[in-house]
PDB file of C-alpha atoms and ligand atoms in Angstrom:
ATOM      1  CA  UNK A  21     -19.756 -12.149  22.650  1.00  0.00           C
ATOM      2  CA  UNK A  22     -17.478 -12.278  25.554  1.00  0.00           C
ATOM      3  CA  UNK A  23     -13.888 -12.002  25.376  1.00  0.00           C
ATOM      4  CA  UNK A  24     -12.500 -14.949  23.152  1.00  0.00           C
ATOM      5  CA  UNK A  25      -9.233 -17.176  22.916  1.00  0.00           C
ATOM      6  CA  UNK A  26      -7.904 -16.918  19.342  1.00  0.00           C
ATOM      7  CA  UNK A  27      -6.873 -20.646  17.557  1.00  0.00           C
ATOM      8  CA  UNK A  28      -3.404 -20.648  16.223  1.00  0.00           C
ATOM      9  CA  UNK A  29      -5.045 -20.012  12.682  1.00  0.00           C
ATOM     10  CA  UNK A  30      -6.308 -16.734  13.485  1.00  0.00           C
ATOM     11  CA  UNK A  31      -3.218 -15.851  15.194  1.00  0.00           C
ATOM     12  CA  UNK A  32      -1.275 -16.122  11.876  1.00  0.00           C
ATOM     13  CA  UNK A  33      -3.432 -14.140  10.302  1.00  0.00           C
ATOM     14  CA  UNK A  34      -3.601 -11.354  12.974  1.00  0.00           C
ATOM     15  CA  UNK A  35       0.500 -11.592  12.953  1.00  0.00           C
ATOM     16  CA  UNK A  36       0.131 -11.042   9.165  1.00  0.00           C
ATOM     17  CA  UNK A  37      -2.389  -7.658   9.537  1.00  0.00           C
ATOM     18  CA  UNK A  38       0.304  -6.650  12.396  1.00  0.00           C
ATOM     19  CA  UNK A  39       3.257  -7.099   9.907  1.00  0.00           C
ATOM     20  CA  UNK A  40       1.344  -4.693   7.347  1.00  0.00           C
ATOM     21  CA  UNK A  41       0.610  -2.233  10.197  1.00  0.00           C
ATOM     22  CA  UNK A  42       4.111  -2.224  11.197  1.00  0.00           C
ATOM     23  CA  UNK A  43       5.425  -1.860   7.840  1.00  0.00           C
ATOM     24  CA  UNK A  44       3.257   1.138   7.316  1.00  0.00           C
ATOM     25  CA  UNK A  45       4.634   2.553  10.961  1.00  0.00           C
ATOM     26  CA  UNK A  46       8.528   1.773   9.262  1.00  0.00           C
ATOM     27  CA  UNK A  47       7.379   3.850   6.484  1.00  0.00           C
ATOM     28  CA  UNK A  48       5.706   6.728   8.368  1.00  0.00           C
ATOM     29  CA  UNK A  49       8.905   6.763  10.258  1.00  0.00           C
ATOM     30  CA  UNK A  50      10.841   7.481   7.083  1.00  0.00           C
ATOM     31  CA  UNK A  51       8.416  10.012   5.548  1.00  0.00           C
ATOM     32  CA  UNK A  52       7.240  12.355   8.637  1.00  0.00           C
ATOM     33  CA  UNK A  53       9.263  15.826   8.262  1.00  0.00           C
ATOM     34  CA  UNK A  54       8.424  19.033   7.930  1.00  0.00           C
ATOM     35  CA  UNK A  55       6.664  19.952   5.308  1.00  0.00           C
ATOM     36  CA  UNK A  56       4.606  17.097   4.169  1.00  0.00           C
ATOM     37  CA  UNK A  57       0.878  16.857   4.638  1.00  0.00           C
ATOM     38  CA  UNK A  58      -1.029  14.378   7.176  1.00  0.00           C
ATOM     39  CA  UNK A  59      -3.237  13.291   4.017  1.00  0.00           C
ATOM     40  CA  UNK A  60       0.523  12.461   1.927  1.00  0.00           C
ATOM     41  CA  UNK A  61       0.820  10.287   5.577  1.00  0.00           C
ATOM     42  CA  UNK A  62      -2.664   8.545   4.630  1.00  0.00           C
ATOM     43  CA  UNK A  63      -2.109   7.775   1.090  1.00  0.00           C
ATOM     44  CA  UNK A  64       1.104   6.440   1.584  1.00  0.00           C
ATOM     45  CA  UNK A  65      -0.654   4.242   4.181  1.00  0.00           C
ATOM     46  CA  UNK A  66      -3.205   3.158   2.069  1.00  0.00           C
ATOM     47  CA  UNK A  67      -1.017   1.759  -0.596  1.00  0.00           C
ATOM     48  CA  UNK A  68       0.953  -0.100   1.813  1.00  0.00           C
ATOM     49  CA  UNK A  69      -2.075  -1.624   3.077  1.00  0.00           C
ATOM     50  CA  UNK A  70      -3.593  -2.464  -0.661  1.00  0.00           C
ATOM     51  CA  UNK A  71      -0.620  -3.494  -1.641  1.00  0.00           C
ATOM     52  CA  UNK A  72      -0.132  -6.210   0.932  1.00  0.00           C
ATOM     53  CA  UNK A  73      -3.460  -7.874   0.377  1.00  0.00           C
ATOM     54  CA  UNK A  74      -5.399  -6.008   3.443  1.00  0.00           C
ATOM     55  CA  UNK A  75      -7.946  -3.113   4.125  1.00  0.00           C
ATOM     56  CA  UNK A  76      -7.770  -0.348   6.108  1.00  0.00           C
ATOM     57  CA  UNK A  77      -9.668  -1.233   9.099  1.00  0.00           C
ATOM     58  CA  UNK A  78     -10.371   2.280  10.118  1.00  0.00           C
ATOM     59  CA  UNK A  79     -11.644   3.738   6.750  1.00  0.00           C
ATOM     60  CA  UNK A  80     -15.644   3.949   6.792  1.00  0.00           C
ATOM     61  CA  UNK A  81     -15.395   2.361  10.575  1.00  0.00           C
ATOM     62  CA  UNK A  82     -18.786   4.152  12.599  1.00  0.00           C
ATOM     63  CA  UNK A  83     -18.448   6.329   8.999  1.00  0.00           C
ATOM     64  CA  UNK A  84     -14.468   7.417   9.904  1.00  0.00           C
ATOM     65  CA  UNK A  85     -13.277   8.973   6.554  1.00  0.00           C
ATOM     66  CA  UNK A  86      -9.839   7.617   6.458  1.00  0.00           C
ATOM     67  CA  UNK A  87      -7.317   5.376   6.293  1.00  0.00           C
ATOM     68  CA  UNK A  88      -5.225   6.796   9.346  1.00  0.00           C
ATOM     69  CA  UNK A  89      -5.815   8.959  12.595  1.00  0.00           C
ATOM     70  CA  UNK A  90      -3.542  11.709  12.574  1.00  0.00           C
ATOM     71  CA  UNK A  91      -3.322  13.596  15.364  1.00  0.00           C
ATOM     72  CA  UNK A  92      -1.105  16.781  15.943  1.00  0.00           C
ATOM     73  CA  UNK A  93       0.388  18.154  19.016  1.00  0.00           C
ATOM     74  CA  UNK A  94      -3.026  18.775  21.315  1.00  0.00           C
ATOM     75  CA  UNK A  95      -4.823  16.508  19.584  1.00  0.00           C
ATOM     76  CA  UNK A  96      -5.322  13.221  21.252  1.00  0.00           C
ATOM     77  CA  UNK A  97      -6.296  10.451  18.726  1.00  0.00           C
ATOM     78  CA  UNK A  98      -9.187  10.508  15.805  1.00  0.00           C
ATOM     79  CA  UNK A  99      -7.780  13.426  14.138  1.00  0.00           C
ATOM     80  CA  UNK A 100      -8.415  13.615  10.192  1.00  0.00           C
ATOM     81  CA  UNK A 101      -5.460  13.244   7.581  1.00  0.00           C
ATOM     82  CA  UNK A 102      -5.841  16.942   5.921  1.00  0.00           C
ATOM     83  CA  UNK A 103      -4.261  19.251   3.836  1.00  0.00           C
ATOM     84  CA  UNK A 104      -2.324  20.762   6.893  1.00  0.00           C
ATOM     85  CA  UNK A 105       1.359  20.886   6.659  1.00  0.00           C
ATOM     86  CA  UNK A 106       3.679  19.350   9.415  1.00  0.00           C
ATOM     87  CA  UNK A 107       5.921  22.161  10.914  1.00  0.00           C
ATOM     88  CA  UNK A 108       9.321  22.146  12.489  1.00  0.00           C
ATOM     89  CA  UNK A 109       8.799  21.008  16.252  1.00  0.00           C
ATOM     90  CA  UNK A 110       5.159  18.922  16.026  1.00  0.00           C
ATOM     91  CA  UNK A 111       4.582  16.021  17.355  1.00  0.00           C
ATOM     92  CA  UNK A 112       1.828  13.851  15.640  1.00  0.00           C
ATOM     93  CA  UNK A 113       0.195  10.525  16.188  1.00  0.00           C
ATOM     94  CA  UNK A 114      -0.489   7.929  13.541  1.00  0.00           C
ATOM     95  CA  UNK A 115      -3.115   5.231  14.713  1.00  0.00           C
ATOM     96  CA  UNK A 116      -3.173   2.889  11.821  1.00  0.00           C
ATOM     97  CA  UNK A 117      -5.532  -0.471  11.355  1.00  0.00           C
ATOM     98  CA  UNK A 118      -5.238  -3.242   8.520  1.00  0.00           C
ATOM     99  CA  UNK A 119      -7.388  -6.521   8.026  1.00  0.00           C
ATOM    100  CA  UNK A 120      -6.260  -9.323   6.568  1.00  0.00           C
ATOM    101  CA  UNK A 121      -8.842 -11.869   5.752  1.00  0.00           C
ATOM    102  CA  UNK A 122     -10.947 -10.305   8.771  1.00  0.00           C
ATOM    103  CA  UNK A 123      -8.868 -10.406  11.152  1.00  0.00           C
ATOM    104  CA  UNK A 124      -7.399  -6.803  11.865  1.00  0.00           C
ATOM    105  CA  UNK A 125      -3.770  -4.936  13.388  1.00  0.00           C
ATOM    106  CA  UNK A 126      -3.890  -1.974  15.137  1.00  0.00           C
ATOM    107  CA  UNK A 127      -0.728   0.314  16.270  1.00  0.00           C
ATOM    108  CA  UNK A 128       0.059   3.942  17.162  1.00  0.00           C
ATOM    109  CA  UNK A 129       3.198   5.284  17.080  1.00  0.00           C
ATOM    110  CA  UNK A 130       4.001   9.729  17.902  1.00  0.00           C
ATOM    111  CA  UNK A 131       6.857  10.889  15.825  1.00  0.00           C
ATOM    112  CA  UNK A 132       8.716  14.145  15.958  1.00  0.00           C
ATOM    113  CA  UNK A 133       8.690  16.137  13.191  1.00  0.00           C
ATOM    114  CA  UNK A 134      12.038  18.010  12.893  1.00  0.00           C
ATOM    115  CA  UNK A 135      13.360  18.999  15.960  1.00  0.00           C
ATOM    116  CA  UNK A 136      11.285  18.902  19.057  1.00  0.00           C
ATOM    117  CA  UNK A 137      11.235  20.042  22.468  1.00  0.00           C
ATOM    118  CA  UNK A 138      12.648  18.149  25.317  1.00  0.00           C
ATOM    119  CA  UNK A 139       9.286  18.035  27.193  1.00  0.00           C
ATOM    120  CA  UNK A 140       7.759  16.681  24.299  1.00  0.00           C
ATOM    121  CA  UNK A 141      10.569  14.081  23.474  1.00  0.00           C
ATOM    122  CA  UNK A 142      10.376  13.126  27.261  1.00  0.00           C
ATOM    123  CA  UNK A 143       6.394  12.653  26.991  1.00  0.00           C
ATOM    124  CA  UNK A 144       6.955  10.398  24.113  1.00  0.00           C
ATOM    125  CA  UNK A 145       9.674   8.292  25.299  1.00  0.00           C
ATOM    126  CA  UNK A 146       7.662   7.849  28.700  1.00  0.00           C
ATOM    127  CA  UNK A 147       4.474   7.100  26.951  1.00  0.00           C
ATOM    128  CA  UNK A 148       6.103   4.566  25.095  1.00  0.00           C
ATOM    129  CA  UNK A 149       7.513   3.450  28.234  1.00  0.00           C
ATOM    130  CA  UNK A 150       3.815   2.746  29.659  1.00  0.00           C
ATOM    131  CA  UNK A 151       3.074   1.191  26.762  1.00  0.00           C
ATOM    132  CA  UNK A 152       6.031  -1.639  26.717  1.00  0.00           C
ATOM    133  CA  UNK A 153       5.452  -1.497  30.973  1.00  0.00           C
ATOM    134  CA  UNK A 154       1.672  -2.395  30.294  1.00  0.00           C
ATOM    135  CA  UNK A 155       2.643  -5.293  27.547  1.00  0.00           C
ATOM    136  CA  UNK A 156       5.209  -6.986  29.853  1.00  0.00           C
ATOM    137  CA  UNK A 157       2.213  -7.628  32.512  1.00  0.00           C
ATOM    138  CA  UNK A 158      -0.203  -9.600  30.098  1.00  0.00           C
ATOM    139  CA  UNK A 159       0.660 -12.400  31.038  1.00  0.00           C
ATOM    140  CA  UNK A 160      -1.606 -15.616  31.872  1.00  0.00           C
ATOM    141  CA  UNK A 161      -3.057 -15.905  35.096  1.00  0.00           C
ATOM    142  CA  UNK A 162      -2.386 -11.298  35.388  1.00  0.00           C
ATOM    143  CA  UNK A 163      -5.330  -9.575  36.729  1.00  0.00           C
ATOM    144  CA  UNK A 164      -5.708  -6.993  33.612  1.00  0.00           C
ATOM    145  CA  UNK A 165      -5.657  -4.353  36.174  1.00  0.00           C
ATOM    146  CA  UNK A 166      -1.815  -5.361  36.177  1.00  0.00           C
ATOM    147  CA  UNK A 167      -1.636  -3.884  33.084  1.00  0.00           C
ATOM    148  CA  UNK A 168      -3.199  -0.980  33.839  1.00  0.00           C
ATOM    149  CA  UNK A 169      -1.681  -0.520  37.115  1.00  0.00           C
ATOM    150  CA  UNK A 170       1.932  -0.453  35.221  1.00  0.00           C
ATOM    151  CA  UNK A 171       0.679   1.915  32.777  1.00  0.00           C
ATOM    152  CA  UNK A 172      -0.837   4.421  35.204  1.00  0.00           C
ATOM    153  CA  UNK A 173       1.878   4.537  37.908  1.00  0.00           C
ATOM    154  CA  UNK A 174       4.805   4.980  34.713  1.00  0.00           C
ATOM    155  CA  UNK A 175       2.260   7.724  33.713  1.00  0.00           C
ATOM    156  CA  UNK A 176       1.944   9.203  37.695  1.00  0.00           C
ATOM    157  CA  UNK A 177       5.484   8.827  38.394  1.00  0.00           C
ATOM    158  CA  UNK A 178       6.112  11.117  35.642  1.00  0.00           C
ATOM    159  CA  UNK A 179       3.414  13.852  36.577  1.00  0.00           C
ATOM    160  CA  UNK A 180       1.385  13.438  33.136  1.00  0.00           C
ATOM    161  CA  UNK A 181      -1.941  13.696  32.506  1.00  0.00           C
ATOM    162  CA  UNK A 182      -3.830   9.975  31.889  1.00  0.00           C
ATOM    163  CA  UNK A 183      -6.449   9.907  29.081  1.00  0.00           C
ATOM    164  CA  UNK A 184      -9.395   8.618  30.606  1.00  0.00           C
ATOM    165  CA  UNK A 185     -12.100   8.109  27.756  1.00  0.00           C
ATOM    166  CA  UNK A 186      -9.906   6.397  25.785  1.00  0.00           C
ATOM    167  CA  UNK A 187      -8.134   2.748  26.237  1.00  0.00           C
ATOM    168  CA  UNK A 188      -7.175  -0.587  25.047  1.00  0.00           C
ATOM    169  CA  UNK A 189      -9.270  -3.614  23.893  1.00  0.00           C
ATOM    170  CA  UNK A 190      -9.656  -7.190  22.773  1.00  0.00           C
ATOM    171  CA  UNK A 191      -8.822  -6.853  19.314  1.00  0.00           C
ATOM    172  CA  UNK A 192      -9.701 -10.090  16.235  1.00  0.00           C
ATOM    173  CA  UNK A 193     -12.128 -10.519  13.895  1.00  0.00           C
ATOM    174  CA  UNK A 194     -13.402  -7.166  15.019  1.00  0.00           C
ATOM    175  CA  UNK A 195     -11.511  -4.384  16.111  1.00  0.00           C
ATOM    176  CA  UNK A 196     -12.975  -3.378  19.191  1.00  0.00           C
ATOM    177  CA  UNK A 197     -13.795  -6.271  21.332  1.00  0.00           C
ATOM    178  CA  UNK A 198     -13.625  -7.324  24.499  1.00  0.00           C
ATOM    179  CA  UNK A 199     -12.469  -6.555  27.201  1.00  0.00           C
ATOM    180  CA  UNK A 200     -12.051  -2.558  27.660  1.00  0.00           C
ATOM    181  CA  UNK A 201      -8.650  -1.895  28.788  1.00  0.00           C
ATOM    182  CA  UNK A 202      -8.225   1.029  31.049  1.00  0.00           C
ATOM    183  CA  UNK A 203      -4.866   2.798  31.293  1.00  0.00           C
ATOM    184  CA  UNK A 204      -5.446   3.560  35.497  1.00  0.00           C
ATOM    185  CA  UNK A 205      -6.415   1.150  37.818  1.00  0.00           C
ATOM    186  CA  UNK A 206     -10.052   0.056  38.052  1.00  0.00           C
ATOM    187  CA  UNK A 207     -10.194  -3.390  40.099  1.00  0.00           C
ATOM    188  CA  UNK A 208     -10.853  -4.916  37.317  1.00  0.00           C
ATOM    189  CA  UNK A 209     -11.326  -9.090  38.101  1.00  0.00           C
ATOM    190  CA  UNK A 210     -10.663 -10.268  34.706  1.00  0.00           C
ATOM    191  CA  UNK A 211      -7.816 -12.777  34.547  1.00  0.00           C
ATOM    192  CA  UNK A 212      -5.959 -13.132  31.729  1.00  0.00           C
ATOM    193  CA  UNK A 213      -5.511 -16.121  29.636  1.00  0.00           C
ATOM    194  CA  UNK A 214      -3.060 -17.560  27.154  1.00  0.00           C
ATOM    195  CA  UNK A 215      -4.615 -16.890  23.050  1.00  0.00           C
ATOM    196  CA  UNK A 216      -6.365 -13.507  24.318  1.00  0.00           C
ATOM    197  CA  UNK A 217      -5.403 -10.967  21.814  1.00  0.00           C
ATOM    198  CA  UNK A 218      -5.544  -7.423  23.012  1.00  0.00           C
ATOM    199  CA  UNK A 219      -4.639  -3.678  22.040  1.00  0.00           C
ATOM    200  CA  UNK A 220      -2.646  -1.576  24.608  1.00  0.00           C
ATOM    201  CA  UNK A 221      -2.586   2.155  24.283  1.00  0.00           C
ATOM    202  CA  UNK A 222      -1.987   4.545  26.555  1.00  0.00           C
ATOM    203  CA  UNK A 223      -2.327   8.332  25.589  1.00  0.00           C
ATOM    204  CA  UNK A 224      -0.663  10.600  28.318  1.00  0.00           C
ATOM    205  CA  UNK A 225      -0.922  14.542  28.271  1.00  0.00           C
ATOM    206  CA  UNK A 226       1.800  16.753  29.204  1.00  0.00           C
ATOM    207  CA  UNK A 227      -1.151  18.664  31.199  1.00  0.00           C
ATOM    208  CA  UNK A 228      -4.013  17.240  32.694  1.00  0.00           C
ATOM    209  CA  UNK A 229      -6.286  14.489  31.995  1.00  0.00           C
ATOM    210  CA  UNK A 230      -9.351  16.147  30.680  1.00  0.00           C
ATOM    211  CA  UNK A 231      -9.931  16.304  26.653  1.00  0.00           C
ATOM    212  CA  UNK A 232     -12.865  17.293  24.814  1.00  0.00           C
ATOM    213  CA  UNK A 233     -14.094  16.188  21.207  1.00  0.00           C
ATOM    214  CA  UNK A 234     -14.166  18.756  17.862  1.00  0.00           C
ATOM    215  CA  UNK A 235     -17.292  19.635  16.483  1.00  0.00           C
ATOM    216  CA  UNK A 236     -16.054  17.535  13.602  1.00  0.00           C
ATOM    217  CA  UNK A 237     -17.655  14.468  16.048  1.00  0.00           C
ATOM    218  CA  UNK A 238     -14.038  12.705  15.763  1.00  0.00           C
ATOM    219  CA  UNK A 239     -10.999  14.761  16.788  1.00  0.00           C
ATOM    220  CA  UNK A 240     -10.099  14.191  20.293  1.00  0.00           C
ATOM    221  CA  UNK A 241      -8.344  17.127  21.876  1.00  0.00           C
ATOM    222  CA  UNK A 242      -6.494  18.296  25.097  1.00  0.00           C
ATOM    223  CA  UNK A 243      -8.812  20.335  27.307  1.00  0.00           C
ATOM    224  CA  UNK A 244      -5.736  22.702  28.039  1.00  0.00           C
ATOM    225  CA  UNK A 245      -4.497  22.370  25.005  1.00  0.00           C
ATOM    226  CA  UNK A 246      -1.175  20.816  25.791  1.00  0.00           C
ATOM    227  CA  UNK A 247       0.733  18.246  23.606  1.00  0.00           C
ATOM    228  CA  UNK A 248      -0.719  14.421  24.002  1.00  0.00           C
ATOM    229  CA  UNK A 249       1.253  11.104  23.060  1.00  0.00           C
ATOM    230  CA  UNK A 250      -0.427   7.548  22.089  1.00  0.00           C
ATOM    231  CA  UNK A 251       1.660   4.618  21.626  1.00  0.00           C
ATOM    232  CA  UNK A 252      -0.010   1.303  20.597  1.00  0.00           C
ATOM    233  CA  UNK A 253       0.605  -2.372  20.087  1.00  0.00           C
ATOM    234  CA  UNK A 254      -1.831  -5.486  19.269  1.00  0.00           C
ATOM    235  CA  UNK A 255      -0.372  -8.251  20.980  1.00  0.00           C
ATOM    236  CA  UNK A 256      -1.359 -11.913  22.049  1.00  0.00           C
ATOM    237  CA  UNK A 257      -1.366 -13.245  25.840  1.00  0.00           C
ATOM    238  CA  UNK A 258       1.541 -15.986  26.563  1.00  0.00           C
ATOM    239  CA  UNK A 259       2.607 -17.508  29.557  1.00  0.00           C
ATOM    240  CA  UNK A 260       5.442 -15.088  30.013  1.00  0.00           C
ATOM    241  CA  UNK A 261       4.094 -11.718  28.654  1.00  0.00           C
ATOM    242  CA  UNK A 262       2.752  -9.934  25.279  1.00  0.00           C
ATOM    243  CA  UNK A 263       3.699 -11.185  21.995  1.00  0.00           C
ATOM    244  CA  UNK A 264       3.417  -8.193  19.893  1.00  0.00           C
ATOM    245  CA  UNK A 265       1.847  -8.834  17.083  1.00  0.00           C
ATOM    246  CA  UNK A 266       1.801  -5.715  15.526  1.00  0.00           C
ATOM    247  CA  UNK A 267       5.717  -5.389  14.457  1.00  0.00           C
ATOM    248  CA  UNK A 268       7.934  -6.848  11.397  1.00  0.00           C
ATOM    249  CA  UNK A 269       9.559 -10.329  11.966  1.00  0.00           C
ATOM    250  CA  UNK A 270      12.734 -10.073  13.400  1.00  0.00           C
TER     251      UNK A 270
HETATM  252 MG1   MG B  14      -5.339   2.166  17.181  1.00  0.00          MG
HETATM  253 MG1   MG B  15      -6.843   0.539  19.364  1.00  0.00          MG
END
């Protein structure tokens, strides 16, 4: 299929799918403490998402079983909502999809739960940093190695482990699309161009950069088991950098 230029119509309704994802982040924001379940964190998400006219992109996607990814501390991304309980100095990721008249949203947020270390606050609040450093470089006419370029070197300059399996991607009707979007530099030769809508999403370790998968098939874990943070938008190429789609109006 190629990577494709979205029309202003299916911009609006990718904005709306963002909106829902974003309210559900709001929400998750509210609601993650210690104490409460990852699968309280998925229905809560589910409603949201039913109740604003969408579908949860992720539930039954290549036969996932759920409406969220939740994944704690060492876990990378994939993880499944369970009856575990969230415990006084986690961390856990929520990667969250909704479709809206088939055209999908897609965001990741960490949060703390309770009170946290400072090595794992600084890991989120530099993986965030990648993120935003990796959104203000798609631009029109950016190699999209510029975007991975700012990712990696926030990453490097921080000594974290990069997730290398793992990236960003066109995102629209479907939500994988083209092109791949690595979070290191590749020499990648694609230029970016106004209407391109595309996920960023870095996921840095406090360790190293190797992971390995659960026997579950899904859960995506640390090889050393150290902590891992993923922080995700959906946003559209403009002439002056990413308009995130995935947030609430202002
Ligand atoms: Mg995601
Ligand atoms: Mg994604």
């Amino acid at each position: 299929m190629g990577i494709t230029k979205k029309s202003g119509y299916e911009i609006k309704l990718m904005r709306e799918a963002g909106r829902v994802v974003a309210l559900v982040h709001a929400e998750m924001k509210k609601i993650i403490k210690p104490g409460v379940t990852t699968q309280y964190l998925n229905d809560t998400a589910y409603q949201i998402i039913k109740d604003n006219k969408c579908d949860p992109t992720f539930l039954g996607y290549n036969g996932f079983p759920a409406t969220i990814c939740a994944s704690v501390n060492e876990q990378v991304v994939h993880g499944f909502p369970s009856d575990r309980v969230l415990k006084d100095g986690d961390i856990i990721s929520v990667d969250v999809g909704a479709t809206y008249r088939g055209y999908v949203g897609d965001s990741a947020w960490t949060y703390a739960v309770g009170e946290i270390s400072d090595e794992c606050k600084k890991l989120m609040e530099i993986t965030e940093k990648a993120l935003f450093a990796g959104l203000a470089n798609l631009k029109d006419g950016n190699n999209l190695d510029d975007v991975s370029g700012a990712i990696e070197d926030t990453a490097l300059a921080n000594n974290y482990g990069i997730v290398r399996q793992y990236g960003g991607h066109g995102v629209g009707s479907k939500m994988h699309e083209e092109p791949f979007v690595y979070n290191y530099r590749v020499n990648n030769n694609l230029i970016l161009k106004r209407g391109m809508t595309i996920a960023i999403e870095p996921m840095l370790n406090l360790g190293g950069d190797d992971v390995e998968v659960l026997e579950d098939e899904w859960t995506v874990i640390t090889k050393d088991r150290r902590p891992s943070a993923h922080f995700e938008h959906t946003a559209l190429v403009t002439d002056t950098g990413a308009d995130i789609l995935t947030k609430l109006p202002d």
